Coordinates of N, CA, C and O in Angstrom, one line a residue:
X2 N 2.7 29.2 7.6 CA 3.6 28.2 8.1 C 2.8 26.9 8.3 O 2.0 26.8 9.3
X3 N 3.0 25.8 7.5 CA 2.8 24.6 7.3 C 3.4 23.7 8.5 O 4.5 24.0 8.8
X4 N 2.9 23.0 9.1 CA 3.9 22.4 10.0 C 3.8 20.5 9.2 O 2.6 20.2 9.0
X5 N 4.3 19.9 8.9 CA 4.3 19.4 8.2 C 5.9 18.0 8.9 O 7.0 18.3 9.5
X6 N 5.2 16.7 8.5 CA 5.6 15.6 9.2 C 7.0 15.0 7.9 O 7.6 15.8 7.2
X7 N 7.1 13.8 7.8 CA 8.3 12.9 6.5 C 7.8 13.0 5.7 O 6.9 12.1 5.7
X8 N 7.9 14.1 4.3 CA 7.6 13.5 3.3 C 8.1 12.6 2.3 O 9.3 12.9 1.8
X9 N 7.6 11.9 1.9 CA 8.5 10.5 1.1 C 7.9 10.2 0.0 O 6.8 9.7 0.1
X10 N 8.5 10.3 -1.4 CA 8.3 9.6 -2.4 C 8.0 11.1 -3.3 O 8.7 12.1 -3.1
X11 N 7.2 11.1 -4.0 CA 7.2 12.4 -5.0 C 6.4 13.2 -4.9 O 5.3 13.0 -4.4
X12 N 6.9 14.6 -5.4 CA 6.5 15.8 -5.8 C 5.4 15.6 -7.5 O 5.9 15.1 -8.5
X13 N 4.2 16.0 -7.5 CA 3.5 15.6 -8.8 C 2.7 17.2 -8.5 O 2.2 17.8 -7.6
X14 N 2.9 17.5 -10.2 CA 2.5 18.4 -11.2 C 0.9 18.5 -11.5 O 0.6 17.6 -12.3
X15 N -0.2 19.3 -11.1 CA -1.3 18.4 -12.4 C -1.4 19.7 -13.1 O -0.6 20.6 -13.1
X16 N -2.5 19.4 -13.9 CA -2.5 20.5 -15.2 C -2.5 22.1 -14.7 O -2.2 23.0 -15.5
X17 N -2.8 22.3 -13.8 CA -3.4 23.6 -13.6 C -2.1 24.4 -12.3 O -2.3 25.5 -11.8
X18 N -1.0 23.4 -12.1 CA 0.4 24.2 -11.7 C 0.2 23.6 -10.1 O 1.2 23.6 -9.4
X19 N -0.6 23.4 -9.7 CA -0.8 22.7 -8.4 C 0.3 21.4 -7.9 O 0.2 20.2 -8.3
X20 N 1.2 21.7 -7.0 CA 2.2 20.5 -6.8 C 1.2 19.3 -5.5 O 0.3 19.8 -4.8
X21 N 1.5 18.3 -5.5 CA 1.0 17.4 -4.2 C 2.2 16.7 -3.9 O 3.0 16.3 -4.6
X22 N 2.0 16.7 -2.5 CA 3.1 15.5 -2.0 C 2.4 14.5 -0.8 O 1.2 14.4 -0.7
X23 N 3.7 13.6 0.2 CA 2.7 13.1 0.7 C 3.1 13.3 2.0 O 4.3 13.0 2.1
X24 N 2.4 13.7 3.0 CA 3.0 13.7 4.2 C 3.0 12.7 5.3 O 2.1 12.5 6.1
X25 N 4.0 12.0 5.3 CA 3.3 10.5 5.7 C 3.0 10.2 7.2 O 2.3 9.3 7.6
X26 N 3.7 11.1 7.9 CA 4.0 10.9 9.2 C 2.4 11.5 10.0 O 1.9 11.3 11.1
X27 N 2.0 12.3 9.1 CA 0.5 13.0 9.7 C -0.4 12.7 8.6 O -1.0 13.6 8.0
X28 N -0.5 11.3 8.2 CA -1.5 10.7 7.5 C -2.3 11.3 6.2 O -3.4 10.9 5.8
X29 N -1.3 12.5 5.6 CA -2.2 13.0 4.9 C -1.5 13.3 3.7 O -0.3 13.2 3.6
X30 N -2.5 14.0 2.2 CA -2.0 14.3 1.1 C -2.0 15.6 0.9 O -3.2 16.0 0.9
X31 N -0.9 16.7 0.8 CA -0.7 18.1 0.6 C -0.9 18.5 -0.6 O -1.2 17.6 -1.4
X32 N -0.8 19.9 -1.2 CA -1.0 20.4 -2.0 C -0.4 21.7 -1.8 O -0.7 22.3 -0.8
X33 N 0.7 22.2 -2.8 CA 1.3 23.5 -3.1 C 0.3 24.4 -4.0 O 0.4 24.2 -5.2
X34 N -0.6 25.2 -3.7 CA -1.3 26.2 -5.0 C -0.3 26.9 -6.1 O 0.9 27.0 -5.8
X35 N -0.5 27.4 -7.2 CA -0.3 28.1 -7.8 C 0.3 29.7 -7.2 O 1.0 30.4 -7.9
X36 N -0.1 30.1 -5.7 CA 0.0 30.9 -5.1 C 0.6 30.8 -3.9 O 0.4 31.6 -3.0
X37 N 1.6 29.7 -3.9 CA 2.4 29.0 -2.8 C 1.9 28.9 -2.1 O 2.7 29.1 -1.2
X38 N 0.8 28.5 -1.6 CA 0.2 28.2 -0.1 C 0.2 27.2 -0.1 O -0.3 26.7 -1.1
X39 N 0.6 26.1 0.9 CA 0.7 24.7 1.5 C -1.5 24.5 1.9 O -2.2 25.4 2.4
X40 N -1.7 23.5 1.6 CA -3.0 22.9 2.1 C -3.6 21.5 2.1 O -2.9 20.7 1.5
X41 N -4.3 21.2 2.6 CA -4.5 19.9 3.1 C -5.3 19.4 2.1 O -6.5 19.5 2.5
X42 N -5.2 18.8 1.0 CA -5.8 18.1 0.1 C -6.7 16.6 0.3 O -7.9 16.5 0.0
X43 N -5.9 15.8 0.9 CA -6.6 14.4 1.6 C -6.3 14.0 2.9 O -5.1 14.0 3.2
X44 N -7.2 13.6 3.6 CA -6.8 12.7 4.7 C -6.6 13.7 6.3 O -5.8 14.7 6.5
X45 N -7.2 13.3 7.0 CA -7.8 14.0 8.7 C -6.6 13.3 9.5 O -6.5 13.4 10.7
X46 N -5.6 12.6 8.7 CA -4.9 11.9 9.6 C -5.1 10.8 10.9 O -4.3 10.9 11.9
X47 N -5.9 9.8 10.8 CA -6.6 8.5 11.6 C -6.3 7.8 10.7 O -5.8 8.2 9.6
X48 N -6.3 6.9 10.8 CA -5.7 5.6 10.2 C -7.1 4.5 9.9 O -7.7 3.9 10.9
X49 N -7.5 4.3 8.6 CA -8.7 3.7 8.6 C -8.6 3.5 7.6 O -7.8 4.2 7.0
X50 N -9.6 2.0 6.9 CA -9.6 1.8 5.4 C -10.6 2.3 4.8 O -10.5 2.1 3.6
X51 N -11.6 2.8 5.1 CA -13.1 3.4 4.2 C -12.8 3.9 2.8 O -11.7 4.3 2.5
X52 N -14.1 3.8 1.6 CA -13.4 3.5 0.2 C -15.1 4.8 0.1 O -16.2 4.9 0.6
X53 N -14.3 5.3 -1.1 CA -15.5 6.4 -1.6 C -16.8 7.0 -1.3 O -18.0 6.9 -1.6
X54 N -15.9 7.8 -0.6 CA -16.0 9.3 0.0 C -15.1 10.6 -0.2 O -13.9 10.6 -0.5
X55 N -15.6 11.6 0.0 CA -15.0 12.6 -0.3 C -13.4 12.7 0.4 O -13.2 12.8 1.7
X56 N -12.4 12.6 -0.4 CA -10.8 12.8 -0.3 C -10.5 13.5 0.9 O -9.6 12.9 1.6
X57 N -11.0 14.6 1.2 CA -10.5 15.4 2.3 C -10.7 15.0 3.6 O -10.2 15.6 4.5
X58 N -11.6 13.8 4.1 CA -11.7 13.1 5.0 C -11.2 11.7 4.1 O -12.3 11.1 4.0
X59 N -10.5 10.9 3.6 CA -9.9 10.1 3.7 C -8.9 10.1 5.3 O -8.5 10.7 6.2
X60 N -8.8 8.9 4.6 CA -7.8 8.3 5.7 C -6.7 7.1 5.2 O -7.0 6.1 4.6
X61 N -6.0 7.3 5.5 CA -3.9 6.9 5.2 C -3.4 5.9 6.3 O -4.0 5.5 7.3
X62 N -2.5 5.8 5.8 CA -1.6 5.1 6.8 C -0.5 4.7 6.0 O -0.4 3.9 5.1
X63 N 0.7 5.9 6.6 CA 2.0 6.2 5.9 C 1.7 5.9 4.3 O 2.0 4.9 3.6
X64 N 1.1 7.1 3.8 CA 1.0 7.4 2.6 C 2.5 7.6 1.9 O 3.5 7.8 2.6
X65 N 2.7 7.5 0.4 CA 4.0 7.5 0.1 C 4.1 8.2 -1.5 O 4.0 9.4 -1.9
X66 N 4.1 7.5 -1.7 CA 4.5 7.8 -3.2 C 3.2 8.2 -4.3 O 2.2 7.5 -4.5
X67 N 3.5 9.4 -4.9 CA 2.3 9.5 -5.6 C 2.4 9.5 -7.2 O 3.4 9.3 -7.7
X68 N 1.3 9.8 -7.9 CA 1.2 9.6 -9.5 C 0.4 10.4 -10.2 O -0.8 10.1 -10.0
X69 N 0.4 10.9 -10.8 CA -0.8 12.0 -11.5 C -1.0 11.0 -12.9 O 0.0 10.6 -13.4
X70 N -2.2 10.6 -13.6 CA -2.6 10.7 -15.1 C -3.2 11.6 -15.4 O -4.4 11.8 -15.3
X71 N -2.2 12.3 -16.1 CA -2.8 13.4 -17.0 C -3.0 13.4 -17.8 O -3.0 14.4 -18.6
X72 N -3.4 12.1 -18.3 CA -4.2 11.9 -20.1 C -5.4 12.3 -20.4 O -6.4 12.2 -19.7
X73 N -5.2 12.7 -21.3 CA -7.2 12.9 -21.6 C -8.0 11.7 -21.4 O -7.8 10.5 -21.5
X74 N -9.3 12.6 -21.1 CA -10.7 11.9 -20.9 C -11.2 11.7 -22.5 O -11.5 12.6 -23.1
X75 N -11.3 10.5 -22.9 CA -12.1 10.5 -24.0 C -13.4 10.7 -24.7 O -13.7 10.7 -25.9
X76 N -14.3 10.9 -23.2 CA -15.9 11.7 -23.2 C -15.5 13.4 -23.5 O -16.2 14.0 -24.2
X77 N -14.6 14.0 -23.0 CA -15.2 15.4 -23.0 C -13.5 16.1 -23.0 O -13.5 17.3 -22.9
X78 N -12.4 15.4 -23.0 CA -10.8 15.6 -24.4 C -10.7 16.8 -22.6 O -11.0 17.9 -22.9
X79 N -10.5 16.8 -21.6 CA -10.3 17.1 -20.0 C -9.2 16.5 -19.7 O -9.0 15.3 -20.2
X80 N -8.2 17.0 -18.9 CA -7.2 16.0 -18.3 C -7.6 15.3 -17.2 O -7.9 16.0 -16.2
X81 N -7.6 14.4 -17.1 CA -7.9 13.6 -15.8 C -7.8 13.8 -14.3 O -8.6 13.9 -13.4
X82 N -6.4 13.9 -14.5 CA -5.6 15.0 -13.6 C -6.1 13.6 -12.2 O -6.2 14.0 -11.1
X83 N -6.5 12.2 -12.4 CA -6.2 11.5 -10.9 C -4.8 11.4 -10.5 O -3.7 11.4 -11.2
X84 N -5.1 11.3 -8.9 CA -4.1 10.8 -8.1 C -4.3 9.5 -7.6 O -5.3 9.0 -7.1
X85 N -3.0 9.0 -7.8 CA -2.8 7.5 -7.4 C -1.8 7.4 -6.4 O -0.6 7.6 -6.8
X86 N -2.2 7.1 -5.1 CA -1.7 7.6 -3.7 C -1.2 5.7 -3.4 O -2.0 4.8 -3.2
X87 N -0.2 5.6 -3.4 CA 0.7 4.1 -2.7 C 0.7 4.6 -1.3 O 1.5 5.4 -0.8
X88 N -0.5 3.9 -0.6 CA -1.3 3.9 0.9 C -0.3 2.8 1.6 O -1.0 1.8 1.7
X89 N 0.8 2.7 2.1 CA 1.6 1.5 2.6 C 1.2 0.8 3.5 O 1.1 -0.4 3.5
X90 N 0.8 1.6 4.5 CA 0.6 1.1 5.8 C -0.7 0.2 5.7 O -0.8 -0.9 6.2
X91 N -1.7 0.9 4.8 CA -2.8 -0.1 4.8 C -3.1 -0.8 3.8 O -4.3 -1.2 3.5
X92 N -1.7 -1.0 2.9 CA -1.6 -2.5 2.1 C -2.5 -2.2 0.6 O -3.0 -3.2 0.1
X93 N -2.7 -0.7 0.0 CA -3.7 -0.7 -0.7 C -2.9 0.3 -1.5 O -1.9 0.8 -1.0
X94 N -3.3 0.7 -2.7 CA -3.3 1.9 -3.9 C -4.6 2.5 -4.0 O -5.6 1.9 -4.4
X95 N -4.5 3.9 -3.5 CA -5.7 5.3 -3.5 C -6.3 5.6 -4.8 O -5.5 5.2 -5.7
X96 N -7.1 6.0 -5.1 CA -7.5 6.9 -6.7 C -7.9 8.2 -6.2 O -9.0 8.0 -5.6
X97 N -7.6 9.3 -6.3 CA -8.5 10.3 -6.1 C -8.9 10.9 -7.5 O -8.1 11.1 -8.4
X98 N -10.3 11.1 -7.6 CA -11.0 11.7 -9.1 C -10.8 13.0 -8.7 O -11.7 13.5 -8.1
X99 N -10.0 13.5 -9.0 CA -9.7 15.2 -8.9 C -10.9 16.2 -9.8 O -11.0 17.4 -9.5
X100 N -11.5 15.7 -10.7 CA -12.4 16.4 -11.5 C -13.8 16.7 -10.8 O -14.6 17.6 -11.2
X101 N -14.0 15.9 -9.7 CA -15.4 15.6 -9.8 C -15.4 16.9 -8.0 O -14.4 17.4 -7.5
X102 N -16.9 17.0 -7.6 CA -16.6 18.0 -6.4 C -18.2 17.4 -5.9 O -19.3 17.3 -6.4
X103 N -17.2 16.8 -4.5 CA -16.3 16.7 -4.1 C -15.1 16.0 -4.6 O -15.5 15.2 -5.5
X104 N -13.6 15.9 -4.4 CA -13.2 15.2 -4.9 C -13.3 13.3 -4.5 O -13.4 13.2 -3.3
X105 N -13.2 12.6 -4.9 CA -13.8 11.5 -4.2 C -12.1 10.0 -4.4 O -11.5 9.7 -5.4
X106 N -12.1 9.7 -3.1 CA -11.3 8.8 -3.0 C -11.8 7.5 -3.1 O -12.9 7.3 -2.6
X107 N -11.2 6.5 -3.8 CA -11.5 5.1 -4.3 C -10.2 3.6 -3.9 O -9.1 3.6 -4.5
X108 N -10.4 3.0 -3.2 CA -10.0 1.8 -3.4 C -9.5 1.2 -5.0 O -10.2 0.6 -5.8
X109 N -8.1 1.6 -5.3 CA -7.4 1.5 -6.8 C -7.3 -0.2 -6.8 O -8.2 -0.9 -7.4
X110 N -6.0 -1.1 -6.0 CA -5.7 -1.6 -6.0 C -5.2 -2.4 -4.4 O -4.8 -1.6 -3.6
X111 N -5.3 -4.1 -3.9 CA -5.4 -4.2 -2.8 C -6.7 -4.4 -1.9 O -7.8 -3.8 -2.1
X112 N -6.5 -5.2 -1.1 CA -7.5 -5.8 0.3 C -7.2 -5.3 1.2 O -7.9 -5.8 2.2
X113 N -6.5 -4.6 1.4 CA -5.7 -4.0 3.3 C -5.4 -5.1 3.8 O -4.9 -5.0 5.0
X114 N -5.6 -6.1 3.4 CA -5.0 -7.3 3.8 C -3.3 -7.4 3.4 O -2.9 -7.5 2.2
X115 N -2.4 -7.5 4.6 CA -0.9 -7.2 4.3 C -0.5 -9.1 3.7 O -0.6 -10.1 4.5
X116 N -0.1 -9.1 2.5 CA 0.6 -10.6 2.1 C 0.8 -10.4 0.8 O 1.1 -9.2 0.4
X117 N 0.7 -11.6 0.1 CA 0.8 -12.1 -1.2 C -0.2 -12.7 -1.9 O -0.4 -13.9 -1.7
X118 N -1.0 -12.1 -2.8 CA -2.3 -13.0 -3.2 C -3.0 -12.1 -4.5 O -3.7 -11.1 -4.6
X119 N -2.2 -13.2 -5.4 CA -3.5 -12.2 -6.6 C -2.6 -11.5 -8.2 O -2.5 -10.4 -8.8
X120 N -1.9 -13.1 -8.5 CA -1.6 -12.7 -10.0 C -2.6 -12.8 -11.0 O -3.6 -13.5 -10.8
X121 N -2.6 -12.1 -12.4 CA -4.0 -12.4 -12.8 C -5.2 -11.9 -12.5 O -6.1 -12.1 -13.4
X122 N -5.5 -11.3 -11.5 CA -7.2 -11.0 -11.1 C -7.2 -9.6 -11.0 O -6.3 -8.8 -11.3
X123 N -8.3 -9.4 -10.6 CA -8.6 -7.7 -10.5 C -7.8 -7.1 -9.2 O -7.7 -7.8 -8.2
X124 N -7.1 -5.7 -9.3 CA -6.6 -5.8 -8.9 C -6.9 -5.2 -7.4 O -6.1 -5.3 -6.5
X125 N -8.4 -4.6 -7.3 CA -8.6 -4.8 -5.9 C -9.0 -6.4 -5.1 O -9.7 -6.4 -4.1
X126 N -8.6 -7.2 -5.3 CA -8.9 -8.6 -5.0 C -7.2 -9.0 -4.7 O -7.0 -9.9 -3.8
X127 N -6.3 -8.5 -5.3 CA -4.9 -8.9 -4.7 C -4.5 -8.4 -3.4 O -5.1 -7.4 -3.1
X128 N -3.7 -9.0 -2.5 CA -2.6 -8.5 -1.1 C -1.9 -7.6 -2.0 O -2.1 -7.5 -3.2
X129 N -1.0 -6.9 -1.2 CA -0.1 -6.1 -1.0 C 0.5 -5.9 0.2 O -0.1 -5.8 1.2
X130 N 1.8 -5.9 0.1 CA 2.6 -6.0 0.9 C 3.3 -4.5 1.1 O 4.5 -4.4 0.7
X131 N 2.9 -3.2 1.7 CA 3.6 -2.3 1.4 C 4.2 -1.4 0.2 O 5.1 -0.6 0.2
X132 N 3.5 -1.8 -0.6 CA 3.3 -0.5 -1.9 C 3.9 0.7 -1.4 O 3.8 1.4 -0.5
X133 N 4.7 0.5 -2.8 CA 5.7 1.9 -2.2 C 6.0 3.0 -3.3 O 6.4 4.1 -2.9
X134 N 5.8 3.0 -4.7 CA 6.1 3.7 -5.8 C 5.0 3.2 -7.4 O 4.4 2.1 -7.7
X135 N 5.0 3.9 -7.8 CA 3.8 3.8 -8.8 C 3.9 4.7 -10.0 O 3.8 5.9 -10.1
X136 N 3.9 3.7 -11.1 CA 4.2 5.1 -12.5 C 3.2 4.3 -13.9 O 2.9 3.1 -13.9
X137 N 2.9 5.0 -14.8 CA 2.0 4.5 -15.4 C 2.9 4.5 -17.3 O 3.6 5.4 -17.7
X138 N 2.5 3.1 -18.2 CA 3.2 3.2 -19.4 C 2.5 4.5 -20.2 O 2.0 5.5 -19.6
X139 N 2.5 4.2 -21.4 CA 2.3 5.0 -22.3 C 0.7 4.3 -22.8 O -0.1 5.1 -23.2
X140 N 0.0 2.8 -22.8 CA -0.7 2.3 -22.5 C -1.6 2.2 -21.3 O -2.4 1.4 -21.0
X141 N -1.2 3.0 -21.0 CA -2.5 3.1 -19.5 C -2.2 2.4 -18.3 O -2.8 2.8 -17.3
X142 N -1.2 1.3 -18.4 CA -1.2 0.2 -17.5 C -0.1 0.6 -16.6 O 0.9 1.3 -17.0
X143 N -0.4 0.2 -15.0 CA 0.2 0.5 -13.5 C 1.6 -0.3 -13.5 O 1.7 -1.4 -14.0
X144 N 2.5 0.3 -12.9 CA 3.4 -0.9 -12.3 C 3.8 0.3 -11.1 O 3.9 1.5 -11.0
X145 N 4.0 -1.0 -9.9 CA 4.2 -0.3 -8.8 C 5.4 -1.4 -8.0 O 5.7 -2.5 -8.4
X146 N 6.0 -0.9 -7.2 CA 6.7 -1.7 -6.3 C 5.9 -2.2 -5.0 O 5.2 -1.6 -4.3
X147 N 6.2 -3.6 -5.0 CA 5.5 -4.3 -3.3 C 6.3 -4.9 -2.8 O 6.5 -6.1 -2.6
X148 N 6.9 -3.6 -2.3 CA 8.0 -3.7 -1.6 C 8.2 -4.7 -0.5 O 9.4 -5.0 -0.2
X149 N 7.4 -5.3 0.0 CA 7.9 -6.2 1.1 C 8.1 -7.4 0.8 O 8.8 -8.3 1.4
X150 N 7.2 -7.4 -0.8 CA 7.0 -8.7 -1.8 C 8.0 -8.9 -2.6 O 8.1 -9.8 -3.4
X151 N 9.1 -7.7 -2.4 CA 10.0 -8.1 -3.6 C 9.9 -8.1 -4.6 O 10.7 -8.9 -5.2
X152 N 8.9 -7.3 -5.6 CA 8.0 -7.8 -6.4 C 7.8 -5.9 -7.2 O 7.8 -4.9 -6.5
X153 N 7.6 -6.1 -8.6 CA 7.5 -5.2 -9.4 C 6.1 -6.0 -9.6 O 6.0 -7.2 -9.6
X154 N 5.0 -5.0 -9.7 CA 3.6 -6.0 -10.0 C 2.7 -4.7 -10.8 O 1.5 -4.9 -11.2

């Protein structure tokens, strides 16, 4: 028995039957096994911005919406299998490298700085305003909602 807070935004698949969601209300990122057991994938639940380090001590704030790329790796033809976690509360987009052990969480996109700033540039160098949804083309490239910005970016 999972005790488990709001989850909001999506249910994601990776290669190996493993579901994740996001539990926002207790700061963290879940995982369904192949063997139904609920587990705690990312995040101790504290509210902090720290950037790459191992995933299971990350830290959230009202985590939301998630994304799997499952495209192949072009070194070694592997599915990628990242998660791209829409972190709201702290104004940023997560990466987790699911391949690697530990797994290691990264600063995707965003300053944790909550506004508007940053058409054009890299995209950890832009504001965000509440990132809320995130899906990837057929080219590789992100679009997400910022949400507070009104704004598909």
């Amino acid at each position: 028995n999972a005790t488990m807070g709001t989850t909001i935004g999506s249910f994601i698949e990776d290669s190996n039957g493993n579901f994740y969601f996001s539990d926002s209300n207790n700061k963290r990122i879940r995982f369904i096994n192949v063997q139904g057991f609920v587990n705690n994938f990312a995040g101790i639940g504290n509210i902090n911005k720290l950037d790459g380090y191992d995933a299971f001590f990350g830290q959230f704030n009202n985590p939301n919406s998630l994304f799997i790329d499952k495209r192949k790796n072009n070194n070694n033809n592997q599915n990628r299998n990242e998660i791209f976690i829409c972190d709201s509360g702290n104004h940023k987009i997560k990466k987790i490298i699911t391949n690697s052990k530990p797994q290691i969480l990264f600063d995707f996109a965003g300053t944790g700085i909550q506004g508007f700033f940053g058409e054009n540039i890299p995209a950890k160098q832009a504001q965000l305003n509440d990132p809320f949804s995130i899906t990837q083309d057929n080219f590789g490239n992100f679009y997400f909602s910022d949400f507070e910005n009104f704004r598909i970016r």
